Coordinates of C-alpha atoms in Angstrom, one line a residue:
M1 CA -23.4 -71.8 -52.8
K2 CA -25.4 -72.6 -55.9
S3 CA -26.4 -69.0 -56.4
F4 CA -22.7 -68.0 -55.9
F5 CA -21.6 -70.1 -58.9
K6 CA -24.5 -68.9 -60.9
N7 CA -23.5 -65.3 -60.4
Y8 CA -19.9 -65.9 -61.4
R9 CA -20.4 -68.4 -64.3
S10 CA -20.2 -65.8 -67.1
S11 CA -17.2 -64.2 -65.4
L12 CA -15.4 -67.5 -65.1
V13 CA -16.0 -68.2 -68.8
L14 CA -14.5 -64.8 -69.6
L15 CA -11.5 -65.4 -67.3
S16 CA -10.9 -68.8 -68.8
A17 CA -10.9 -67.3 -72.3
I18 CA -8.4 -64.6 -71.2
I19 CA -6.0 -67.1 -69.6
I20 CA -6.1 -69.3 -72.7
G21 CA -5.4 -66.2 -74.8
G22 CA -2.6 -65.1 -72.6
I23 CA -0.9 -68.6 -72.7
A24 CA -1.3 -68.6 -76.5
G25 CA 0.3 -65.2 -76.7
V26 CA 3.3 -66.3 -74.7
V27 CA 3.7 -69.6 -76.6
F28 CA 3.2 -68.4 -80.1
G29 CA 4.4 -64.8 -79.8
E30 CA 3.7 -62.5 -82.7
K31 CA 2.1 -65.3 -84.6
T32 CA -1.0 -64.8 -82.6
S33 CA -1.6 -61.6 -84.6
V34 CA -3.4 -63.8 -87.1
I35 CA -6.4 -64.1 -84.7
Q36 CA -6.4 -60.4 -83.7
P37 CA -9.3 -59.7 -86.2
L38 CA -11.5 -61.9 -84.0
G39 CA -10.7 -59.6 -81.1
D40 CA -11.1 -56.5 -83.3
L41 CA -14.5 -57.6 -84.3
F42 CA -15.6 -57.6 -80.6
L43 CA -14.1 -54.2 -79.9
N44 CA -15.6 -52.7 -83.0
L45 CA -19.0 -53.9 -82.0
M46 CA -18.5 -52.5 -78.6
F47 CA -17.2 -49.2 -79.9
T48 CA -20.1 -48.7 -82.3
I49 CA -22.4 -49.1 -79.3
I50 CA -20.5 -46.7 -77.1
V51 CA -21.6 -43.3 -78.6
P52 CA -25.4 -44.0 -78.6
L53 CA -25.2 -45.8 -75.2
V54 CA -23.4 -42.8 -73.6
F55 CA -25.8 -40.3 -75.2
F56 CA -29.0 -42.2 -74.2
S57 CA -27.8 -43.3 -70.7
I58 CA -26.6 -39.8 -69.6
S59 CA -29.4 -37.9 -71.2
S60 CA -32.1 -40.3 -69.9
A61 CA -30.6 -40.3 -66.3
I62 CA -30.6 -36.5 -66.1
A63 CA -34.0 -36.1 -67.8
N64 CA -35.7 -38.5 -65.4
M65 CA -34.3 -36.9 -62.3
S66 CA -37.0 -35.8 -59.9
G67 CA -35.5 -32.4 -59.4
M68 CA -32.5 -30.2 -60.1
K69 CA -31.6 -30.2 -56.5
R70 CA -30.7 -33.9 -56.8
L71 CA -28.8 -33.4 -60.0
G72 CA -26.7 -30.7 -58.3
K73 CA -26.0 -33.0 -55.3
I74 CA -25.0 -35.8 -57.6
M75 CA -22.6 -33.6 -59.7
G76 CA -21.2 -32.0 -56.6
S77 CA -20.5 -35.4 -55.1
I78 CA -18.9 -36.6 -58.3
V79 CA -16.5 -33.7 -58.2
V80 CA -15.5 -34.4 -54.6
V81 CA -15.0 -38.1 -55.1
F82 CA -13.1 -37.8 -58.4
L83 CA -10.8 -35.1 -57.3
T84 CA -10.0 -36.7 -53.9
T85 CA -9.3 -40.2 -55.3
A86 CA -7.2 -38.8 -58.2
A87 CA -5.2 -36.6 -55.9
L88 CA -4.5 -39.5 -53.6
A89 CA -3.4 -41.6 -56.6
A90 CA -0.9 -38.9 -57.6
V91 CA 0.6 -38.8 -54.1
I92 CA 0.9 -42.6 -53.9
G93 CA 2.4 -42.8 -57.4
F94 CA 5.1 -40.2 -56.5
I95 CA 5.9 -42.0 -53.2
G96 CA 6.3 -45.2 -55.2
T97 CA 8.8 -43.6 -57.7
T98 CA 10.9 -42.2 -54.8
I99 CA 11.3 -45.7 -53.4
I100 CA 12.0 -47.3 -56.8
N101 CA 13.3 -45.1 -59.5
P102 CA 12.4 -46.6 -62.9
L103 CA 15.8 -45.8 -64.4
E104 CA 18.0 -46.6 -61.5
G105 CA 20.8 -49.0 -62.6
T106 CA 19.4 -48.9 -66.2
D107 CA 21.6 -48.2 -69.2
T108 CA 19.8 -45.2 -70.9
T109 CA 21.9 -45.4 -74.1
A110 CA 19.2 -47.5 -75.9
I111 CA 16.5 -45.2 -74.8
K112 CA 18.4 -42.1 -76.0
E113 CA 19.0 -43.9 -79.3
L114 CA 15.3 -44.5 -79.6
M115 CA 14.7 -40.8 -79.0
E116 CA 17.2 -39.8 -81.7
S117 CA 15.8 -42.3 -84.2
S118 CA 12.3 -41.2 -83.7
S119 CA 10.7 -39.4 -86.6
S120 CA 10.8 -35.6 -86.3
E121 CA 9.0 -35.0 -89.6
E122 CA 5.6 -34.7 -87.9
T123 CA 5.1 -31.1 -86.6
I124 CA 2.7 -30.7 -83.7
E125 CA 0.8 -27.5 -83.6
E126 CA 1.1 -25.6 -80.4
V127 CA -2.3 -24.8 -78.8
S128 CA -2.9 -22.4 -75.9
F129 CA -4.3 -23.7 -72.7
L130 CA -7.6 -22.0 -73.1
S131 CA -7.9 -23.3 -76.7
Q132 CA -7.1 -26.8 -75.6
L133 CA -9.7 -26.5 -72.9
V134 CA -12.3 -25.4 -75.4
N135 CA -11.4 -28.3 -77.8
T136 CA -11.6 -30.7 -74.9
V137 CA -15.2 -30.1 -74.0
T138 CA -16.7 -28.9 -77.4
V139 CA -16.6 -29.7 -81.1
S140 CA -17.0 -27.3 -84.0
D141 CA -19.6 -29.3 -85.8
F142 CA -22.5 -31.5 -84.7
P143 CA -21.5 -34.7 -86.6
E144 CA -18.2 -34.7 -84.8
L145 CA -20.0 -35.7 -81.7
F146 CA -20.6 -39.2 -83.2
S147 CA -16.9 -40.1 -82.9
R148 CA -15.6 -42.1 -80.0
S149 CA -12.6 -39.8 -80.0
N150 CA -14.9 -37.0 -78.8
M151 CA -16.4 -38.8 -75.9
L152 CA -16.0 -36.0 -73.4
Q153 CA -17.6 -33.5 -75.8
L154 CA -20.5 -36.0 -76.3
I155 CA -20.9 -36.2 -72.5
V156 CA -21.2 -32.4 -72.2
F157 CA -23.8 -32.4 -75.0
S158 CA -25.7 -35.3 -73.4
V159 CA -25.8 -33.5 -70.1
L160 CA -27.2 -30.4 -71.8
I161 CA -29.9 -32.5 -73.5
G162 CA -30.9 -34.2 -70.3
L163 CA -30.8 -31.0 -68.3
S164 CA -32.9 -29.1 -70.9
T165 CA -35.4 -32.0 -71.1
A166 CA -35.8 -32.0 -67.3
L167 CA -36.2 -28.2 -67.2
V168 CA -38.9 -28.2 -69.9
G169 CA -41.0 -30.7 -67.8
E170 CA -44.3 -32.1 -69.0
K171 CA -44.0 -30.8 -72.6
A172 CA -40.8 -32.8 -73.0
K173 CA -42.3 -36.1 -71.7
P174 CA -42.1 -37.7 -75.2
I175 CA -38.4 -36.9 -75.4
T176 CA -37.9 -38.3 -71.9
E177 CA -39.7 -41.6 -72.9
F178 CA -37.6 -41.7 -76.1
L179 CA -34.4 -41.4 -74.1
T180 CA -35.5 -44.0 -71.6
A181 CA -36.5 -46.5 -74.4
G182 CA -33.2 -45.8 -76.2
T183 CA -31.2 -46.7 -73.1
A184 CA -33.1 -50.0 -72.7
V185 CA -32.5 -50.9 -76.4
M186 CA -28.8 -50.1 -76.2
M187 CA -28.4 -52.2 -73.1
K188 CA -30.1 -55.1 -74.8
I189 CA -27.7 -54.8 -77.8
V190 CA -24.8 -54.9 -75.3
K191 CA -26.2 -58.1 -73.8
I192 CA -26.4 -59.7 -77.2
V193 CA -22.9 -58.7 -78.2
M194 CA -21.5 -60.0 -74.9
Y195 CA -22.3 -63.5 -75.9
Y196 CA -19.4 -63.2 -78.3
A197 CA -17.1 -61.8 -75.5
P198 CA -15.2 -64.9 -74.6
I199 CA -14.0 -65.5 -78.2
G200 CA -13.4 -61.8 -78.9
L201 CA -11.6 -61.0 -75.7
G202 CA -9.5 -64.2 -75.7
A203 CA -8.3 -63.6 -79.3
Y204 CA -7.6 -59.9 -78.6
F205 CA -5.6 -60.6 -75.4
A206 CA -3.6 -63.4 -77.1
A207 CA -2.6 -61.0 -79.9
I208 CA -1.7 -58.2 -77.4
I209 CA 0.5 -60.5 -75.2
G210 CA 2.2 -61.8 -78.4
Q211 CA 3.2 -58.3 -79.4
L212 CA 4.1 -56.9 -76.0
G213 CA 6.1 -59.8 -74.7
P214 CA 9.5 -58.8 -76.3
Q215 CA 9.0 -55.1 -75.3
I216 CA 8.3 -56.0 -71.7
L217 CA 11.3 -58.3 -71.5
E218 CA 13.6 -55.7 -73.0
G219 CA 13.8 -52.1 -71.8
Y220 CA 11.0 -51.1 -69.5
A221 CA 10.7 -54.0 -67.1
R222 CA 11.5 -52.0 -64.0
A223 CA 8.9 -49.3 -64.8
F224 CA 6.3 -52.1 -65.5
I225 CA 7.1 -53.9 -62.2
L226 CA 6.8 -50.6 -60.2
Y227 CA 3.5 -49.8 -61.8
L228 CA 2.2 -53.3 -61.2
V229 CA 3.1 -53.1 -57.5
L230 CA 1.4 -49.7 -57.2
A231 CA -1.7 -51.0 -59.1
L232 CA -2.1 -54.1 -56.9
I233 CA -1.7 -52.0 -53.7
Y234 CA -4.3 -49.5 -55.0
Y235 CA -6.6 -52.1 -56.4
F236 CA -6.9 -54.4 -53.4
G237 CA -6.1 -51.9 -50.6
F238 CA -7.6 -48.6 -51.6
F239 CA -10.6 -49.9 -53.5
T240 CA -11.4 -51.9 -50.4
L241 CA -11.0 -48.8 -48.3
Y242 CA -13.3 -46.8 -50.6
A243 CA -15.9 -49.6 -50.5
F244 CA -15.7 -49.6 -46.7
I245 CA -16.2 -45.9 -46.5
A246 CA -19.2 -46.1 -48.8
G247 CA -21.0 -49.0 -47.2
G248 CA -19.0 -50.6 -44.3
K249 CA -18.3 -54.3 -44.3
E250 CA -21.4 -55.0 -46.4
G251 CA -20.2 -52.5 -49.0
V252 CA -16.8 -54.3 -49.2
K253 CA -18.5 -57.7 -49.7
L254 CA -20.9 -56.3 -52.3
F255 CA -18.1 -54.5 -54.2
W256 CA -15.8 -57.5 -54.5
K257 CA -18.7 -59.8 -55.3
N258 CA -19.4 -57.7 -58.4
A259 CA -16.0 -56.3 -59.4
F260 CA -14.8 -59.5 -61.1
T261 CA -16.3 -59.1 -64.5
P262 CA -15.5 -55.4 -64.9
S263 CA -11.9 -56.1 -63.8
I264 CA -11.2 -58.8 -66.3
T265 CA -13.0 -56.9 -69.1
A266 CA -10.8 -53.9 -68.4
I267 CA -7.6 -56.0 -68.5
A268 CA -8.6 -57.7 -71.7
T269 CA -9.8 -54.7 -73.6
C270 CA -7.5 -52.0 -72.3
S271 CA -10.4 -49.6 -72.9
S272 CA -12.5 -47.7 -70.3
A273 CA -15.0 -46.9 -73.0
A274 CA -15.5 -50.6 -73.8
C275 CA -16.1 -51.3 -70.1
I276 CA -19.0 -48.8 -69.7
P277 CA -21.8 -51.3 -70.4
V278 CA -20.2 -54.0 -68.1
N279 CA -19.7 -51.4 -65.3
L280 CA -23.2 -50.2 -65.5
E281 CA -24.5 -53.7 -65.1
A282 CA -22.1 -54.3 -62.1
V283 CA -23.1 -51.2 -60.2
R284 CA -26.7 -52.0 -60.7
K285 CA -26.1 -55.2 -58.8
M286 CA -24.3 -53.2 -56.1
G287 CA -27.5 -51.3 -55.4
V288 CA -26.4 -48.0 -56.9
P289 CA -29.4 -45.9 -58.0
K290 CA -29.9 -45.8 -61.8
D291 CA -29.5 -42.0 -62.2
I292 CA -26.2 -42.0 -60.2
A293 CA -24.8 -45.0 -62.1
E294 CA -25.7 -43.6 -65.5
T295 CA -24.0 -40.3 -64.7
V296 CA -20.9 -41.5 -62.9
I297 CA -19.8 -44.4 -65.1
P298 CA -19.8 -42.7 -68.5
L299 CA -18.4 -39.4 -67.0
G300 CA -15.8 -41.3 -65.1
A301 CA -14.6 -43.2 -68.2
N302 CA -13.4 -39.9 -69.6
T303 CA -12.5 -37.7 -66.6
H304 CA -11.6 -40.1 -63.7
K305 CA -8.6 -42.2 -64.3
D306 CA -6.5 -43.0 -61.2
G307 CA -4.5 -45.5 -63.3
S308 CA -3.6 -42.8 -65.8
V309 CA -2.6 -40.6 -62.9
F310 CA -0.1 -43.3 -61.7
G311 CA 1.1 -43.5 -65.3
G312 CA 1.5 -39.8 -65.6
V313 CA 3.7 -39.7 -62.5
L314 CA 5.8 -42.7 -63.8
K315 CA 6.3 -41.0 -67.2
I316 CA 7.3 -37.7 -65.7
V317 CA 9.7 -39.2 -63.3
F318 CA 11.1 -41.4 -66.1
L319 CA 11.9 -38.3 -68.2
F320 CA 13.2 -36.3 -65.2
S321 CA 15.6 -39.1 -64.5
L322 CA 16.6 -39.4 -68.2
F323 CA 17.4 -35.7 -68.5
G324 CA 18.8 -35.3 -65.0
K325 CA 16.2 -32.9 -63.7
D326 CA 15.8 -32.1 -60.0
M327 CA 12.9 -33.9 -58.4
T328 CA 13.6 -33.0 -54.8
S329 CA 12.4 -29.4 -54.6
I330 CA 8.9 -28.5 -53.5
S331 CA 8.1 -26.8 -56.7
S332 CA 9.2 -29.9 -58.8
I333 CA 7.1 -32.2 -56.6
L334 CA 4.0 -30.1 -56.8
S335 CA 4.4 -29.7 -60.6
I336 CA 4.8 -33.4 -61.0
L337 CA 1.7 -34.1 -58.9
A338 CA -0.4 -31.4 -60.7
V339 CA 0.5 -32.5 -64.2
A340 CA -0.1 -36.1 -63.4
F341 CA -3.4 -35.1 -62.0
L342 CA -4.3 -33.3 -65.2
V343 CA -3.1 -36.3 -67.3
G344 CA -5.7 -38.4 -65.5
A345 CA -8.4 -36.0 -66.7
V346 CA -7.4 -35.6 -70.4
M347 CA -6.4 -39.2 -71.3
G348 CA -8.8 -40.7 -73.9
A349 CA -11.1 -43.5 -73.0
I350 CA -9.9 -45.8 -75.9
P351 CA -6.9 -48.0 -76.3
G352 CA -3.8 -45.9 -77.0
G353 CA -5.7 -42.7 -76.3
G354 CA -3.1 -41.1 -74.1
M355 CA -1.5 -38.9 -76.8
I356 CA -3.0 -35.7 -75.4
G357 CA -1.8 -36.5 -71.9
E358 CA 1.7 -37.3 -73.1
M359 CA 1.8 -34.0 -75.2
L360 CA 0.7 -32.2 -72.0
I361 CA 3.7 -33.6 -70.1
L362 CA 6.2 -32.6 -72.9
S363 CA 4.6 -29.1 -73.2
V364 CA 4.6 -28.3 -69.5
F365 CA 8.1 -29.5 -68.7
G366 CA 9.7 -28.4 -72.0
F367 CA 10.9 -31.8 -73.1
P368 CA 11.6 -32.2 -76.8
V369 CA 8.9 -33.8 -79.0
E370 CA 11.4 -36.5 -79.9
V371 CA 11.0 -38.1 -76.5
L372 CA 7.3 -38.9 -77.2
P373 CA 8.1 -42.5 -78.3
I374 CA 9.8 -43.1 -74.9
I375 CA 6.6 -42.5 -72.9
A376 CA 4.5 -44.0 -75.6
V377 CA 6.2 -47.3 -74.9
I378 CA 5.5 -46.9 -71.2
S379 CA 1.8 -46.3 -72.1
T380 CA 1.7 -49.5 -74.1
I381 CA 3.3 -51.6 -71.3
I382 CA 1.1 -50.3 -68.5
D383 CA -2.1 -50.2 -70.6
A384 CA -3.8 -53.2 -69.0
P385 CA -3.2 -52.5 -65.3
A386 CA -3.9 -48.8 -65.9
T387 CA -7.3 -49.6 -67.5
L388 CA -8.0 -51.9 -64.6
L389 CA -7.6 -49.0 -62.1
N390 CA -9.3 -46.5 -64.4
S391 CA -12.4 -48.5 -65.2
T392 CA -13.0 -50.6 -62.1
G393 CA -12.2 -47.6 -59.9
N394 CA -15.3 -45.9 -61.4
T395 CA -17.5 -48.7 -60.0
V396 CA -16.4 -48.1 -56.4
C397 CA -16.7 -44.4 -57.0
T398 CA -20.4 -44.8 -57.8
M399 CA -20.7 -46.3 -54.3
L400 CA -18.9 -43.3 -52.7
V401 CA -21.1 -40.9 -54.7
T402 CA -24.2 -42.8 -53.6
R403 CA -23.0 -42.6 -50.0
L404 CA -22.8 -38.8 -50.3
V405 CA -26.1 -38.4 -52.1
E406 CA -28.3 -41.0 -50.4
G407 CA -26.8 -41.0 -46.9
K408 CA -25.1 -43.7 -44.8
N409 CA -28.1 -46.1 -45.0
W410 CA -28.2 -46.2 -48.8
L411 CA -27.2 -49.8 -49.0
K412 CA -30.1 -51.0 -46.9
Q413 CA -32.5 -48.8 -48.6
A414 CA -31.4 -50.0 -52.1
F415 CA -32.1 -53.6 -51.4
V416 CA -35.3 -52.9 -49.5
K417 CA -36.6 -51.1 -52.6
E418 CA -35.4 -54.0 -54.8
D419 CA -37.3 -56.5 -52.6
S420 CA -40.5 -54.4 -52.6
V421 CA -40.3 -54.3 -56.4
V422 CA -39.8 -58.0 -56.7

């Protein structure tokens, strides 16, 4: 019992700070924006760490792999796990919207007024699918890799660096050691910054609640409640199922024992990117091998977002209902599921980074650009629970990937190795 409380002490401090911040946001409303800089300070510190952390962790993990066969197995397992869970999320989200239509019984006049009053001065350049794909995975100049807005491109570059280092072999040993040392240094910086987390997260959450309160109470309550129900079902039900598939009853216990801190960090920061360091620490305690953890977590923060898939379904159905489009035909259902699935892959890993996904929805279904504010409001409202599913979902996915790579006895082997090291 003593060790239990020791493991959760830091998490309880964080949770207490979040609760206090939330109460302050409700009580003082928009006045809490005065303390938002304290939260911004924490996020800025985390964001400045993200780029070097992702680069060193992914490059180091791949460079230190014993063989290319293992890397291929890991990447193949990641594809299977990510695609399967995202597709399942799309189906569940659509079923939820057929049971509870977000706009049923809602006066859409105010929403249409919002659409008409939205600024149409901004012109958005149309980009072909292939050009968008190129822009999604690459940048035109090396310095652009050092922006958190180009995380997926940075990951592609990091994979290439790690892969090339591993292929060169002995001659590249100094590079391998540099990448390993860089990872250790960045993780230590994260540990130092996390001492400030209770103050930073509490202040940030208070400001967000203070600003969102009126919006939630006004128009989009039904959509928010629907999303929250789906999120809770998926979080408790399907994450438990995934953990059981990965490691049986022990896997379930181990997952929920270590999922607390990543979960509240995700809710508080609304950023998958900011949760990368916390998730890496959590999956290490779950017994996930270092190379798998440092490949799945950063990659998942950008390309695996079950919460964003739910959000994509909700936004599409919302617009379909608003414009009276048919959602009962097979082609409509398949298109909704497919686009929602894609939205989960292109959404950015930073707060408010869903613009690309939202533009994808408008482009595919031919909705006018003026409706962008409508789904932007939905994005804001569901940001916290969506990030919870996006970020914490990656931790249980590392367990599933480990199950595919290491075999069914991976959990026993992981802690046998840990005991032998100790």
